[in-house]
mmCIF file of C-alpha atoms in Angstrom:
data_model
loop_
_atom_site.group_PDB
_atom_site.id
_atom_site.type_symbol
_atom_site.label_atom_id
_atom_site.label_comp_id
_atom_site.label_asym_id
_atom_site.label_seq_id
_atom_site.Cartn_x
_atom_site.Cartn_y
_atom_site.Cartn_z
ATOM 1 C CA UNK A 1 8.005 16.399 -37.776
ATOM 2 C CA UNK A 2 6.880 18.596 -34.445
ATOM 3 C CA UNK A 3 3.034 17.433 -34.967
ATOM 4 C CA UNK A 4 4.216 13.944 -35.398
ATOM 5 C CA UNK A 5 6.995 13.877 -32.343
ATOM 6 C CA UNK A 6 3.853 15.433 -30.787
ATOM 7 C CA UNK A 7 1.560 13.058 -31.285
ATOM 8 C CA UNK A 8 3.469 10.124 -30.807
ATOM 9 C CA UNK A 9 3.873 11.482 -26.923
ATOM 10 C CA UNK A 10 -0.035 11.542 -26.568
ATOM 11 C CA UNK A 11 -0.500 8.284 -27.591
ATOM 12 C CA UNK A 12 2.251 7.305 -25.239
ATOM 13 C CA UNK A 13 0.857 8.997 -22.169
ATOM 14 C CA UNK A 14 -2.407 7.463 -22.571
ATOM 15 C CA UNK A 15 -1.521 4.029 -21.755
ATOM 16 C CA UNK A 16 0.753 5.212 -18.860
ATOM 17 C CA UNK A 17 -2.966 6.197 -17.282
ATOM 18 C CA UNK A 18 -5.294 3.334 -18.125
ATOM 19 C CA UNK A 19 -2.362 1.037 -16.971
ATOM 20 C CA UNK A 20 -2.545 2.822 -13.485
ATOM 21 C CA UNK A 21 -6.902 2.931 -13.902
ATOM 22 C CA UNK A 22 -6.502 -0.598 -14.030
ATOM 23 C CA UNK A 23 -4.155 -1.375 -11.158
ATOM 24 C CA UNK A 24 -5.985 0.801 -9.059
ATOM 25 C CA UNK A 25 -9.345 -1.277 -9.594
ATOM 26 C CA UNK A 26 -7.225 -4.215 -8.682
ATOM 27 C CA UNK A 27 -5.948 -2.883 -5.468
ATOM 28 C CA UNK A 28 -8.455 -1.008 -4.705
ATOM 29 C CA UNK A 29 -10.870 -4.619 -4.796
ATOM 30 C CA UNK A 30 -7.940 -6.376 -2.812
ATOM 31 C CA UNK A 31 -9.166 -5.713 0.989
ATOM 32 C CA UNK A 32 -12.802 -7.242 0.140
ATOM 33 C CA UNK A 33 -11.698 -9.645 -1.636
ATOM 34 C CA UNK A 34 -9.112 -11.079 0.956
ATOM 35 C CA UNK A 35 -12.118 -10.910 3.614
ATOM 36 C CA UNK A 36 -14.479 -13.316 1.164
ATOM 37 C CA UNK A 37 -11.688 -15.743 0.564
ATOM 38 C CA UNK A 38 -11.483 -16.026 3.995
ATOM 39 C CA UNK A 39 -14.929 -16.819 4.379
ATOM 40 C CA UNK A 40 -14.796 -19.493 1.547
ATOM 41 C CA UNK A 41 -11.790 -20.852 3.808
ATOM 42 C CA UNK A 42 -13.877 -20.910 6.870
ATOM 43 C CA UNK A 43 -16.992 -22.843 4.499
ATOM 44 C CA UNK A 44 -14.396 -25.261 3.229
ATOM 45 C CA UNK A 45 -12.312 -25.930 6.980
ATOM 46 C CA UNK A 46 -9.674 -28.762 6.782
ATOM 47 C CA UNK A 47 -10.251 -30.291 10.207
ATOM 48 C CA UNK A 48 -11.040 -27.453 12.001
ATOM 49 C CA UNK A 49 -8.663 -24.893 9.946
ATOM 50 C CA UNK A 50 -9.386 -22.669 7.353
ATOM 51 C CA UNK A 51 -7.065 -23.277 5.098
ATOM 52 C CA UNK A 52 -7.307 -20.045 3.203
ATOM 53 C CA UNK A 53 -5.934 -18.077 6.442
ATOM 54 C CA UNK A 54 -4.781 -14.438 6.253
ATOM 55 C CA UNK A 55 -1.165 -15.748 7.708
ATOM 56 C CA UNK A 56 -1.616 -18.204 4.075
ATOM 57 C CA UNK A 57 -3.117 -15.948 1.498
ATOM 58 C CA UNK A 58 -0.198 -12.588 3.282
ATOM 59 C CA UNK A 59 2.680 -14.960 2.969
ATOM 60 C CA UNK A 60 1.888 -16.961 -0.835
ATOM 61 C CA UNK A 61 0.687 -13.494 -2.016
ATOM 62 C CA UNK A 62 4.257 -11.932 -1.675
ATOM 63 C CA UNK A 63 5.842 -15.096 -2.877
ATOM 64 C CA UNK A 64 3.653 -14.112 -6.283
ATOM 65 C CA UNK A 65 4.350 -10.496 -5.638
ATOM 66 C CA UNK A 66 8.574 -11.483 -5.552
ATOM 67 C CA UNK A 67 8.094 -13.652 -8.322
ATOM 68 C CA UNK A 68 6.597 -10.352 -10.406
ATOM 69 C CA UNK A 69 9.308 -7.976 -9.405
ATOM 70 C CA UNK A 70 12.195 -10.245 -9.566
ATOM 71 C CA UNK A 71 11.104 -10.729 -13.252
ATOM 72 C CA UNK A 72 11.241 -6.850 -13.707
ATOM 73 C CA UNK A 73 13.788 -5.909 -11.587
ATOM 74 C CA UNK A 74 16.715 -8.612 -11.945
ATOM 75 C CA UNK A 75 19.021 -6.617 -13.967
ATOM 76 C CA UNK A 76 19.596 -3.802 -11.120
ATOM 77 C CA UNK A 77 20.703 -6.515 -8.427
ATOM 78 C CA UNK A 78 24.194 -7.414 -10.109
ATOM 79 C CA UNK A 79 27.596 -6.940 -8.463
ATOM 80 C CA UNK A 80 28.482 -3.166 -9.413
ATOM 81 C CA UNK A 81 25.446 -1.924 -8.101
ATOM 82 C CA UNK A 82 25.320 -3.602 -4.608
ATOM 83 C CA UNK A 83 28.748 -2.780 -3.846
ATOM 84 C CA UNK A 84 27.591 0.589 -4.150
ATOM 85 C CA UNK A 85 25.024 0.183 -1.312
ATOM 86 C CA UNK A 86 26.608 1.352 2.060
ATOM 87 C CA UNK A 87 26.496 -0.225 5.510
ATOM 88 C CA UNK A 88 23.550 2.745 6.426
ATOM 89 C CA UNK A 89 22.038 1.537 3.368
ATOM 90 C CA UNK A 90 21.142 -1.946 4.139
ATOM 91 C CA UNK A 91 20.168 -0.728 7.451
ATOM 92 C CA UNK A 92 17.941 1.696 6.107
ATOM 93 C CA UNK A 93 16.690 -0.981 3.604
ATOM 94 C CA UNK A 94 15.784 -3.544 6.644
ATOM 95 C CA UNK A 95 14.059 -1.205 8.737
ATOM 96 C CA UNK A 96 11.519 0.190 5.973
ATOM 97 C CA UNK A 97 11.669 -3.683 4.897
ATOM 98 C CA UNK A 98 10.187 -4.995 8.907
ATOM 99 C CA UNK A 99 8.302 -1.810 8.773
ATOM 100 C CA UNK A 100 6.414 -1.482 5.543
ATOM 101 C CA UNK A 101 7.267 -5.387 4.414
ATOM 102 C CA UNK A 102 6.242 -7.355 7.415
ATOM 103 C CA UNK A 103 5.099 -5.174 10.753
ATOM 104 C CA UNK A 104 2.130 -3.202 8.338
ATOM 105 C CA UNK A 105 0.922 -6.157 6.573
ATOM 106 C CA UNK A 106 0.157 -7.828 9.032
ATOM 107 C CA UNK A 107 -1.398 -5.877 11.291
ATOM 108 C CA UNK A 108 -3.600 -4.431 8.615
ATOM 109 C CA UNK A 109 -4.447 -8.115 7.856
ATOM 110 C CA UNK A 110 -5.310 -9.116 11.523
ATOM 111 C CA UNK A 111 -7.578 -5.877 11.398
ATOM 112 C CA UNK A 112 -9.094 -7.053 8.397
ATOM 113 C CA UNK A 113 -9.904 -10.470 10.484
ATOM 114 C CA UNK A 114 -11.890 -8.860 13.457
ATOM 115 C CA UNK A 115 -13.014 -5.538 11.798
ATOM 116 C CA UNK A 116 -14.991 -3.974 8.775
ATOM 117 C CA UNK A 117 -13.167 -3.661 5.311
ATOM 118 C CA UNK A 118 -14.617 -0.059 5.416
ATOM 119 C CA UNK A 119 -13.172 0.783 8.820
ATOM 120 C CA UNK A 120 -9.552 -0.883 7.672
ATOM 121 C CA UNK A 121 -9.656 1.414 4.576
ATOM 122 C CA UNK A 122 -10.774 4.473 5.756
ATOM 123 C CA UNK A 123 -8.083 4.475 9.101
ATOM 124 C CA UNK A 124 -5.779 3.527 6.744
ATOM 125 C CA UNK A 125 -5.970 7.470 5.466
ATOM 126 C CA UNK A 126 -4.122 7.856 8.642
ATOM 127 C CA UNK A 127 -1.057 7.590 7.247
ATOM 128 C CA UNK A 128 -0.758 10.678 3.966
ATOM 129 C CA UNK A 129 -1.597 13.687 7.508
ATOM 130 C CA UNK A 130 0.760 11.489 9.561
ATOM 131 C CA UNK A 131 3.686 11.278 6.379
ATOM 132 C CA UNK A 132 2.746 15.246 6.228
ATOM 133 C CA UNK A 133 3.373 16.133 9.609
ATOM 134 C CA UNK A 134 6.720 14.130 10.152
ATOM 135 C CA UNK A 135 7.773 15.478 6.783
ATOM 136 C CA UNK A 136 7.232 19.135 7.761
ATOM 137 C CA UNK A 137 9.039 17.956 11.516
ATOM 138 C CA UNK A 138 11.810 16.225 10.682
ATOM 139 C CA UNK A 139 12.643 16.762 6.973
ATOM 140 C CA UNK A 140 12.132 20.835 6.968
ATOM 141 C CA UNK A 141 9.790 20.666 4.324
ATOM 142 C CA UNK A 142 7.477 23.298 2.630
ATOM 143 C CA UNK A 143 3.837 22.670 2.298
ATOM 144 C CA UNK A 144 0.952 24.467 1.620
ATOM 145 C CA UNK A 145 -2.084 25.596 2.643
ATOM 146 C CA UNK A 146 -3.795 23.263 0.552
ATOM 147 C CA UNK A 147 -1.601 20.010 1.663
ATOM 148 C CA UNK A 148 -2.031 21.158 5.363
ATOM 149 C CA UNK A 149 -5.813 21.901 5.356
ATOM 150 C CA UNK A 150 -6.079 18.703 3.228
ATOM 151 C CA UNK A 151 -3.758 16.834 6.524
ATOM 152 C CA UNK A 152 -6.293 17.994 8.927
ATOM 153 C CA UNK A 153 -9.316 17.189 7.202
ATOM 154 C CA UNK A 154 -8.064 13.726 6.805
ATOM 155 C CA UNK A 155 -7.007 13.394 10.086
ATOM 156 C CA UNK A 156 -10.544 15.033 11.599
ATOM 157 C CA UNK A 157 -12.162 12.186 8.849
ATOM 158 C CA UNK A 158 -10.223 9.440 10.414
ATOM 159 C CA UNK A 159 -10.700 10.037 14.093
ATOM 160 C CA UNK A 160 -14.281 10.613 13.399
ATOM 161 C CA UNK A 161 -14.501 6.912 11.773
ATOM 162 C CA UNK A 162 -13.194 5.510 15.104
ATOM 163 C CA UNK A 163 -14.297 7.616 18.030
ATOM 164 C CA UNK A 164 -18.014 7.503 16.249
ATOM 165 C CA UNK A 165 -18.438 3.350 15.641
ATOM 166 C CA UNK A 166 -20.689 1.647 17.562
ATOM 167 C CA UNK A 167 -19.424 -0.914 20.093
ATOM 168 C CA UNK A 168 -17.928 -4.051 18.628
ATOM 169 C CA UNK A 169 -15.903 -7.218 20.267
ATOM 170 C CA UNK A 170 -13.215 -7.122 20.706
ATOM 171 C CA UNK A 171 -12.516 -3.574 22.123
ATOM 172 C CA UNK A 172 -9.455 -2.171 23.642
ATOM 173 C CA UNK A 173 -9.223 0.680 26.429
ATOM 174 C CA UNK A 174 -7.322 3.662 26.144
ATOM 175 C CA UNK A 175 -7.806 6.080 29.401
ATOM 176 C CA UNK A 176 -11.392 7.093 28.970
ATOM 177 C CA UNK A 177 -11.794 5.838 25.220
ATOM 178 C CA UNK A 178 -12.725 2.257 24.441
ATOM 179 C CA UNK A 179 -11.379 1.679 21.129
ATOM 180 C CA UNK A 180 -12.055 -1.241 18.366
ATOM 181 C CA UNK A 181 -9.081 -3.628 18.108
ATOM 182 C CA UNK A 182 -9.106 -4.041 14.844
ATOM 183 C CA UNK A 183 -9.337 -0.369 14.008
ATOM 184 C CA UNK A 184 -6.608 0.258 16.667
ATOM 185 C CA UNK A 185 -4.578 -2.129 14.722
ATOM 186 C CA UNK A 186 -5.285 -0.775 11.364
ATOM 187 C CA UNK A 187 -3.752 2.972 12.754
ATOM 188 C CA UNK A 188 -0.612 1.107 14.394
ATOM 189 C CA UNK A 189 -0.176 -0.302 10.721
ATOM 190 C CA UNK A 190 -0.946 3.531 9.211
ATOM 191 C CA UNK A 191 2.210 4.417 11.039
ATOM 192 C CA UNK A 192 4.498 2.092 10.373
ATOM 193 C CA UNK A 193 4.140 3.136 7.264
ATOM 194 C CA UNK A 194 4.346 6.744 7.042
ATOM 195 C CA UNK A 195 7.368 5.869 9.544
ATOM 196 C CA UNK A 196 9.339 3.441 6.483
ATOM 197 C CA UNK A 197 8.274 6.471 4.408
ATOM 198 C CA UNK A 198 9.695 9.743 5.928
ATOM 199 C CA UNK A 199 12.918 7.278 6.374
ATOM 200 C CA UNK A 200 13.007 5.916 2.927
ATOM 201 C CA UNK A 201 13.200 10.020 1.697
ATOM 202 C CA UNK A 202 15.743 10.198 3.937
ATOM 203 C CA UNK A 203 18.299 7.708 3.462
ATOM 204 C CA UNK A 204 16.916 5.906 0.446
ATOM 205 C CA UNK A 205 16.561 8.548 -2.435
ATOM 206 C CA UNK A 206 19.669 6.557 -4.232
ATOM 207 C CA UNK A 207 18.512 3.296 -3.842
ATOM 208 C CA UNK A 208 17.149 1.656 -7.521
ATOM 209 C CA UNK A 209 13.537 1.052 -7.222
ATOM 210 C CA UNK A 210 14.429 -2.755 -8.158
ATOM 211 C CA UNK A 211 16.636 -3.254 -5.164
ATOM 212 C CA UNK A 212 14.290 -1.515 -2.883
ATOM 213 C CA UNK A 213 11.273 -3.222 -3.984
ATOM 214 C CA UNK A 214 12.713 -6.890 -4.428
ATOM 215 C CA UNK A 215 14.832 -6.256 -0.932
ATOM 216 C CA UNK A 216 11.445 -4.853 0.902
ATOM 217 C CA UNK A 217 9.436 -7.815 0.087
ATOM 218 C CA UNK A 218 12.089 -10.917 0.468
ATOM 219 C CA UNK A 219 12.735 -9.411 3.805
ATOM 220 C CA UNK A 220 9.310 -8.618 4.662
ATOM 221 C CA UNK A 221 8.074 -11.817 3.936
ATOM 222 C CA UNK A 222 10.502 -13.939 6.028
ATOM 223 C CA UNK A 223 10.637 -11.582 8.873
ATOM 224 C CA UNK A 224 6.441 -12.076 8.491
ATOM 225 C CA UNK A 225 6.618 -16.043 8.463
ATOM 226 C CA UNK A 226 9.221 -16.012 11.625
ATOM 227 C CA UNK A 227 7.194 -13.969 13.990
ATOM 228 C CA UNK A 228 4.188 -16.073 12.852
ATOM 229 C CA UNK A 229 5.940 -18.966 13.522
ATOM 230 C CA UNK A 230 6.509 -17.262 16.808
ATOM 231 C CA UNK A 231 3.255 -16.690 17.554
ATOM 232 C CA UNK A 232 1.040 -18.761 16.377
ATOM 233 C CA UNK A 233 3.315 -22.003 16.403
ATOM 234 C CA UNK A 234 4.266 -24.634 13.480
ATOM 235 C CA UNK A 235 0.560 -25.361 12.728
ATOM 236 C CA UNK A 236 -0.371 -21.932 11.840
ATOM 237 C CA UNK A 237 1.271 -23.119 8.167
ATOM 238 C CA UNK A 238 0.208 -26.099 8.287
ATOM 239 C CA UNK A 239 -1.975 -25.892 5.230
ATOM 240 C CA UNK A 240 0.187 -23.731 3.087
ATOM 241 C CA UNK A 241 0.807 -26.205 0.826
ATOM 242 C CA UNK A 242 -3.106 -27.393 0.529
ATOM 243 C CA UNK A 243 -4.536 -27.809 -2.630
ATOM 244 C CA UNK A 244 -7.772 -25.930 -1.635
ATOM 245 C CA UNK A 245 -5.736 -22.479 -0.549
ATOM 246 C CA UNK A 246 -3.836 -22.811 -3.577
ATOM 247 C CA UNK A 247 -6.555 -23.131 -6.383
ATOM 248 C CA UNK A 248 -7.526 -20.359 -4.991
ATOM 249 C CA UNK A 249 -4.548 -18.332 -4.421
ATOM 250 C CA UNK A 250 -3.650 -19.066 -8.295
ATOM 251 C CA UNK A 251 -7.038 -16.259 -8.662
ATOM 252 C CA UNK A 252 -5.562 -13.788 -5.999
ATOM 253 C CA UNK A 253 -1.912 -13.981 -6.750
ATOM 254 C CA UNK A 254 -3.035 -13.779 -10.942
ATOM 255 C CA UNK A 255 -5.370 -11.032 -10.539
ATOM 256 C CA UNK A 256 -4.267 -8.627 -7.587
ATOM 257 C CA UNK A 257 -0.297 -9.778 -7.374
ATOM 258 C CA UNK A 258 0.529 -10.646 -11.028
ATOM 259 C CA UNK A 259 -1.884 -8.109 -12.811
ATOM 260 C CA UNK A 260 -2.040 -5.377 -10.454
ATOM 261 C CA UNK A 261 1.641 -5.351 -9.818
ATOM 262 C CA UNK A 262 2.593 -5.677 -13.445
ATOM 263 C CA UNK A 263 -0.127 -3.048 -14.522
ATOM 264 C CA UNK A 264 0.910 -0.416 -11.751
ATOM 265 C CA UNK A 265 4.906 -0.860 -12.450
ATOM 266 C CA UNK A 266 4.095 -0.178 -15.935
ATOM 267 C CA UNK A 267 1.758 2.588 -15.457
ATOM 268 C CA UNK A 268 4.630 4.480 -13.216
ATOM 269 C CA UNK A 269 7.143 3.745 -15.740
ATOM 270 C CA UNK A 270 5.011 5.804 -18.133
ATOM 271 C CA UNK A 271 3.593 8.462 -15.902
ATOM 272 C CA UNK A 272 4.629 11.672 -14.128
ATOM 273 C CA UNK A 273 4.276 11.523 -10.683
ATOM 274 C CA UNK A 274 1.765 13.864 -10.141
ATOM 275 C CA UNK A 275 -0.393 12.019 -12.462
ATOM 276 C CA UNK A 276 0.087 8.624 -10.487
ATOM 277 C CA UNK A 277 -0.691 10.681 -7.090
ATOM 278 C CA UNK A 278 -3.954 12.013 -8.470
ATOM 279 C CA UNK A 279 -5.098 8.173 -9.883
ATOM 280 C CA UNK A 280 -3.641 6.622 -6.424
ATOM 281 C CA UNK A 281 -5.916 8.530 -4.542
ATOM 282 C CA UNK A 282 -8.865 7.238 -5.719
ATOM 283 C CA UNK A 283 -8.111 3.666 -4.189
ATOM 284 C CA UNK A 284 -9.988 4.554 -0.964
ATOM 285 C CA UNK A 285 -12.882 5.214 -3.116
ATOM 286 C CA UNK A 286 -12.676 1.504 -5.013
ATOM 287 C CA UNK A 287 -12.191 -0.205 -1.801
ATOM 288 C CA UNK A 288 -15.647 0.746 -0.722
ATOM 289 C CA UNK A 289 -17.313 -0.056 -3.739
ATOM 290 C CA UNK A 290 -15.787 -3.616 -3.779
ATOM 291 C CA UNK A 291 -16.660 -3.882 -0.507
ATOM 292 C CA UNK A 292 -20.290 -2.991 -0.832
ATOM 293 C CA UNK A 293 -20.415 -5.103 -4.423
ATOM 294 C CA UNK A 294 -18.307 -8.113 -3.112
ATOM 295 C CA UNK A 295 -19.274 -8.452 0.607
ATOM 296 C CA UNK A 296 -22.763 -6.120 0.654
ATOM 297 C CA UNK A 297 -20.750 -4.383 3.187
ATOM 298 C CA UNK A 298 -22.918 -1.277 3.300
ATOM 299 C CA UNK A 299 -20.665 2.229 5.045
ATOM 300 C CA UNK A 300 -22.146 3.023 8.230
ATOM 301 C CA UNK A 301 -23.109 6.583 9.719
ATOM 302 C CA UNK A 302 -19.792 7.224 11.592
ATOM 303 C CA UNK A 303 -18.304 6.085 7.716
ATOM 304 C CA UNK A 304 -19.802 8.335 6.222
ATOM 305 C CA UNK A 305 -19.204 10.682 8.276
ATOM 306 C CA UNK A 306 -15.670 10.009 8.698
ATOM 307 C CA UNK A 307 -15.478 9.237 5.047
ATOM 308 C CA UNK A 308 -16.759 12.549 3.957
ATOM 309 C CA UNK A 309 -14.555 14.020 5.442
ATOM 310 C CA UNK A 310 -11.405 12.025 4.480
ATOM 311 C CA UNK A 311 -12.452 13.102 0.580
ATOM 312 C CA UNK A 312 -12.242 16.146 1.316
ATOM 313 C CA UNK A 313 -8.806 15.944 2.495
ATOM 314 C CA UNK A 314 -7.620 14.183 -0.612
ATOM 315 C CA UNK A 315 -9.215 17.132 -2.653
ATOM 316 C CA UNK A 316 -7.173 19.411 -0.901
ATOM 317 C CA UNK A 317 -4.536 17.365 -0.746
ATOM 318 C CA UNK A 318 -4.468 16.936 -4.757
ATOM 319 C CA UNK A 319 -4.733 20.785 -4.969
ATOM 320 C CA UNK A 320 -1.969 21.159 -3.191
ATOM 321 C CA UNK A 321 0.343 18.712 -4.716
ATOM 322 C CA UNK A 322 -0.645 20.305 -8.049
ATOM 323 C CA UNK A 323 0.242 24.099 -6.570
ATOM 324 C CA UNK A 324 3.569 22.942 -4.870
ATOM 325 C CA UNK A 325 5.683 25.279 -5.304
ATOM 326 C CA UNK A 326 8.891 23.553 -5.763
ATOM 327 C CA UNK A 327 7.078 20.472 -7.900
ATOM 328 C CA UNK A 328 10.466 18.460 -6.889
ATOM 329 C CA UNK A 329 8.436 15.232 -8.349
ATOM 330 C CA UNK A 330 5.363 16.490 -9.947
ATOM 331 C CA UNK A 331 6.711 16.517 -13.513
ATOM 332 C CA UNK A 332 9.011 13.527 -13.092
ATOM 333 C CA UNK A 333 8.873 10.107 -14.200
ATOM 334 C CA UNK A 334 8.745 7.398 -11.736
ATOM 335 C CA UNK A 335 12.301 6.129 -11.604
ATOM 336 C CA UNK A 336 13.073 7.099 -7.594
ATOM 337 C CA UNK A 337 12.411 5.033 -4.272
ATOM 338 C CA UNK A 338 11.237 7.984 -2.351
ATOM 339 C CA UNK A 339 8.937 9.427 -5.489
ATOM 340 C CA UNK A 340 7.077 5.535 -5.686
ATOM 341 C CA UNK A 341 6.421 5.952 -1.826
ATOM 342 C CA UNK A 342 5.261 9.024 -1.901
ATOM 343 C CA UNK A 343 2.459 8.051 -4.732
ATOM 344 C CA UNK A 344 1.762 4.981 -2.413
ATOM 345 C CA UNK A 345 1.278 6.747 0.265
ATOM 346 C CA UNK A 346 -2.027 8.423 -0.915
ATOM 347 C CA UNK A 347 -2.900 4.813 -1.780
ATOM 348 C CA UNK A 348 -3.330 2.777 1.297
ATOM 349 C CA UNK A 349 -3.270 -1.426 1.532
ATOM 350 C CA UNK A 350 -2.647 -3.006 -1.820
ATOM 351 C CA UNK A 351 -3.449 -6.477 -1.259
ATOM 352 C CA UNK A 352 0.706 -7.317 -0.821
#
């Protein structure tokens, strides 16, 4: 009966894994292939819009993404449970929500408007040194050797990727460095998020993952829409309803919202931690792929350069997770708040 109960758990496991493969292909694919349905917007203007905007495909891809977890997640958000939630709570929950849900998104969006996909995804691995570091600061904890030569490596990778890119328009001057604005945008969005992520292990290790998720996104996305509004004025929406962005949107919000969401839910929901960090970390990885295969975006020298270096950081980085010494989540399943941001946080931009 051992052999058997044995047995059974190996099967199990395995689909845990290819679950996770298979959202990160998704996600990792999402960056390039927002950029090219921007482009088909800009072939296919309405006027002179595109109607497949980044404002239009940010705000109807959470709408599918809220759709997804509301249909996974609706049993935690009943009475008992809220009423548990304290006023620090929902503050918490709003912060990481404008931070993570709405400030990140769409700055990482806007970069992906004005910038190289490859430049938005490798800056992006600004944010697992920068989670590190305020971590270590202002949560006292322990790290390794491994997870702190892996930081600076990653860091070293990502400055390299900026301070070596050729000139591009538009640029933005800082002292005696003139820096990209997109890429400057992509590292403001890098923070936000390792910001909503050293506060979400702090206040939000009791939150259900439902609530968080469901709350993060709902929140995001309206607080999004508003300062568009804001912004850009009535007419930025204007087509969000057109029958051109939507065909279209039915492919992105079936494929990266729908399908990646659903595969990477139930991947965690059958994987340890550890096992969903080491998979996660690959996304960088993807992105470039898809990039080069979707939009024959080739890496440059500063890239690859920068790039190079950024592997090696997740190397060390995975070595290090694997030789923590208090493995507080490494042999846990997914079922925490702070444990699904810390796997995402080796991920980068998702697409939502």
């Amino acid at each position: 009966m051992t052999r058997v109960k044995r047995r059974n758990r190996s099967h199990q496991r395995i689909p845990g894994q290819i679950y996770l493969w298979l959202a990160i292909l998704i996600f990792g694919a999402s960056s390039a292939i927002t950029r090219k349905l921007t482009e088909i917007g800009a072939n296919n203007l309405i006027g002179d819009r595109n109607p497949i905007s980044l404002c239009n495909v940010l705000f109807v891809g959470n709408l599918c993404a809220l759709i997804v977890l509301s249909a996974i997640y609706w049993r935690q958000w009943n009475k008992t449970t809220l009423q548990q939630l304290s006023k620090r709570d929902w503050f918490s929950l709003t912060v990481v929500a404008i931070l993570s849900g709405a400030l990140a998104p769409g700055l990482i969006f806007q970069a992906l408007a004005i910038t190289g996909v490859n430049n938005v995804i490798l800056i992006g691995r600004l944010e697992p040194p920068l989670t590190l570091a305020l971590s270590v600061w202002l949560l006292r904890e322990r790290v390794n050797r491994w997870e702190i030569l892996g930081a600076i490596a990653a860091f070293v990778g990502v400055s390299l990727t900026i301070l070596l890119q050729p000139p591009s328009v538009p640029m933005m001057s800082m002292g005696v460095l003139n820096l990209g604005l997109g890429e400057v945008l992509a590292g403001i969005g890098s923070i936000a998020v390792a910001v909503s992520t050293i506060i979400g292990k702090k206040y939000l290790s009791q939150i259900p993952l439902g609530i968080y998720s469901i709350f993060r996104t709902s929140l995001g996305t309206v607080i999004f829409f508003l300062i568009a509004l804001i912004l850009y004025g009535r007419e930025h929406f204007i087509d969000v309803f057109s029958p051109f962005l939507w065909q279209w949107m039915l492919v992105y919000g079936a494929v990266i919202v729908v399908l990646g969401q659903s595969f990477w839910l139930k991947g965690l929901r059958d994987s340890t931690v550890s096992t969903a960090s080491l998979i996660g970390s690959f996304t960088p990885i993807v992105g470039i792929v898809a990039a080069f295969l979707i939009l024959n975006e080739a890496p440059t020298m500063a890239q690859y350069i920068g790039g190079s270096l950024i592997l090696v950081g997740i190397f060390l980085s995975q070595i290090g997770n694997l030789r923590h010494s208090s493995r507080r989540f490494a042999s846990r399943k997914m079922s925490s708040t702070p444990a699904e941001q810390e796997v995402e946080t080796h991920m980068g931009f998702k697409g939502i």
